Amino acid sequence: MFDNFPFWPDRASAAAGNVDALFIFLLILSGLMTLLIFAAVVYFAARYRRRDGVPAEQIEGSIPLELTWTIIPFAVFMVIFVWGAVVYFKSRTPARDSAEVYVVAKQWMWKLQHAEGQREINELHVPVGRDVKLIMTSQDVIHSFFVPAFRMKQDVLPGRYTVAWFRATKPGTYHLFCTQYCGTQHSSMIGSIVVMEPAQYEAWMSGGSSGPLSASGEKVFSELGCVTCHRTDAQGRGPNLQGVFGKPVQLADGRTVTADENYLRECILDPGAKRVKGFQPIMPTFQGLVSEEQVNALVAYIKSIAQPAVGANPSTAAVVPQNENQAGSKVQ
């Protein structure tokens, strides 16, 4: 409908149509309300204008009229609320089998790494028709990942992960912007999303990779000595991490949290924040000792060992509290 309209951006994602429909509805509704209010002002100004010799009349309240201007706007706002909520929750719920890309924003560039290992700067290659989940963090200040053609915008925050996803529907190259003022060269923090046909994408992915991101994380995991505490048996001073991702974890303070990406990140950088029940607070912080890329790799590695080996009992995963007297750190 708006493909040739010069002021309308390309529509190249599965979510773009829903966002456009809601935006057009709001635009039309606002226009109609503006015209209605303007017409009412003109009518009442003419109908009840001051005239010589005509005394003013006292207008009594009207229950049907008051109900009308209460119920109709309420119904309209509920339609907007429900419609907007549906669009919002769909845009915040990536599919489980989405391709994952880790994004690190910094002044003034976008650093991206696919789960398969390919690294890119200010450019992201994706296949058409596949869900892509972005796991994003910032190395310095607040940035915002904005792709107008996908109708997608997500703030990127230091110290935590934010998630966005999209499914590109049309091959091409689309603009990537930062929409948060992040410094004097904010306007130069731009990039592009390259949407390719699946065969072209597979050919692109087959070259230049140094190995899966999870393999890099396993190497960092070993170099930092994490493996000495987070053993796969019940003898480690830290919990077994096998199968922990996505599972509920009972904390020492009685709370239960889900071991998602943000939880794993917090456990690496601030181990004392959410100590697992049954383990001593002996794990050191790795804040300042590992880069954002290494944190991403560690998280990817822990996620990759999420499923216990065939024949193993899932109940032996890290979520099971250990003896309080056992020296050890925590799942984190």
Coordinates of C-alpha atoms in Angstrom, one line a residue, residues 29 50 61 75 92 168 250 261 265 272 274 308 319:
L29 CA -8.5 8.0 14.8
R50 CA -24.1 35.9 22.5
G61 CA -27.0 17.7 32.8
A75 CA -14.2 1.4 24.3
R92 CA 9.1 -9.3 22.8
A168 CA 13.2 -10.5 7.7
Q250 CA 16.7 -21.4 44.4
E261 CA 21.1 -14.7 30.1
R265 CA 25.8 -12.5 33.4
G272 CA 27.4 -12.2 45.6
K274 CA 22.2 -13.9 43.9
P308 CA 22.1 -33.1 30.4
V319 CA 19.6 -26.1 40.4

